[in-house]
Amino acid sequence: MEDLVSRITLNPDVCKGKPTIRNMRFTVSQMLELLASGMSTQEILSDYSFIDKEDIEACLWYASKLANTKSVTPLA
C-alpha cells in the first residue's frame, strides 16, 4: 500500500497541482478516463511505455479513496 501512495503526487508546479503519477505530466484523471473508455491495462501499458502496472493500481486506489469522502459535489 505504501508503494501505491507514493506513486500519486501533488505538486503545484506540475499540471496545476492536480494529482499525477510519479510527478510526471500524466494525471490520475487521464488514467481514469483511459480505463473508463474501455482500454485494458495491457493496452495502456503498451501505449504509454513510461507507465507501470503499479501506476494504474495507484490511480484506482486514489480514486477509491476520493469516492469514500463524506463531501461529494454533484457533476450536473
Tab-separated table of C-alpha atoms in Angstrom:
chain	number	residue	atom	x	y	z
A	1	MET	CA	0.000	0.000	0.000
A	2	GLU	CA	2.836	2.398	0.832
A	3	ASP	CA	4.173	1.991	-2.699
A	4	LEU	CA	0.774	2.885	-4.185
A	5	VAL	CA	0.517	6.005	-2.041
A	6	SER	CA	3.963	7.228	-3.069
A	7	ARG	CA	3.146	6.917	-6.778
A	8	ILE	CA	0.458	9.628	-6.635
A	9	THR	CA	1.986	13.068	-6.295
A	10	LEU	CA	0.590	16.547	-5.779
A	11	ASN	CA	2.885	19.336	-6.932
A	12	PRO	CA	1.662	22.879	-7.655
A	13	ASP	CA	4.307	23.159	-10.396
A	14	VAL	CA	3.104	20.077	-12.291
A	15	CYS	CA	-0.295	20.048	-14.037
A	16	LYS	CA	-1.524	22.924	-11.858
A	17	GLY	CA	-1.364	20.775	-8.739
A	18	LYS	CA	-3.648	18.011	-9.987
A	19	PRO	CA	-2.801	14.509	-8.754
A	20	THR	CA	-0.243	12.993	-11.110
A	21	ILE	CA	1.609	9.733	-11.482
A	22	ARG	CA	5.122	9.961	-10.034
A	23	ASN	CA	5.293	13.731	-10.605
A	24	MET	CA	5.039	13.225	-14.371
A	25	ARG	CA	2.680	15.235	-16.523
A	26	PHE	CA	0.179	12.391	-16.575
A	27	THR	CA	-2.765	12.944	-14.269
A	28	VAL	CA	-4.822	10.456	-12.331
A	29	SER	CA	-7.880	11.735	-14.190
A	30	GLN	CA	-6.234	10.970	-17.552
A	31	MET	CA	-5.636	7.406	-16.413
A	32	LEU	CA	-9.200	7.021	-15.173
A	33	GLU	CA	-10.525	8.352	-18.481
A	34	LEU	CA	-8.484	5.750	-20.374
A	35	LEU	CA	-9.840	2.975	-18.181
A	36	ALA	CA	-13.406	4.312	-18.417
A	37	SER	CA	-13.138	4.399	-22.207
A	38	GLY	CA	-12.580	0.649	-22.171
A	39	MET	CA	-8.808	0.442	-22.571
A	40	SER	CA	-7.345	-2.580	-20.860
A	41	THR	CA	-4.383	-2.434	-18.533
A	42	GLN	CA	-2.296	-4.167	-21.194
A	43	GLU	CA	-3.303	-1.622	-23.855
A	44	ILE	CA	-2.373	1.266	-21.568
A	45	LEU	CA	0.983	-0.314	-20.726
A	46	SER	CA	1.639	-0.840	-24.429
A	47	ASP	CA	0.659	2.697	-25.472
A	48	TYR	CA	2.348	4.502	-22.568
A	49	SER	CA	5.760	2.923	-22.022
A	50	PHE	CA	6.519	5.164	-19.030
A	51	ILE	CA	3.519	3.794	-17.093
A	52	ASP	CA	3.817	0.722	-14.842
A	53	LYS	CA	1.062	-1.657	-13.779
A	54	GLU	CA	1.506	-0.317	-10.244
A	55	ASP	CA	0.781	3.217	-11.523
A	56	ILE	CA	-2.609	2.056	-12.790
A	57	GLU	CA	-3.319	0.331	-9.478
A	58	ALA	CA	-2.321	3.507	-7.625
A	59	CYS	CA	-4.756	5.589	-9.685
A	60	LEU	CA	-7.578	3.183	-8.909
A	61	TRP	CA	-6.642	3.205	-5.228
A	62	TYR	CA	-6.607	7.025	-5.216
A	63	ALA	CA	-9.991	7.200	-6.962
A	64	SER	CA	-11.477	4.769	-4.445
A	65	LYS	CA	-10.285	6.971	-1.582
A	66	LEU	CA	-11.842	10.039	-3.198
A	67	ALA	CA	-15.113	8.180	-3.730
A	68	ASN	CA	-15.241	7.460	0.002
A	69	THR	CA	-15.058	11.106	1.075
A	70	LYS	CA	-18.010	12.490	3.004
A	71	SER	CA	-18.447	15.564	0.838
A	72	VAL	CA	-19.425	14.973	-2.772
A	73	THR	CA	-20.205	17.678	-5.324
A	74	PRO	CA	-22.785	16.787	-7.988
A	75	LEU	CA	-21.398	16.843	-11.532
A	76	ALA	CA	-24.582	18.136	-13.145
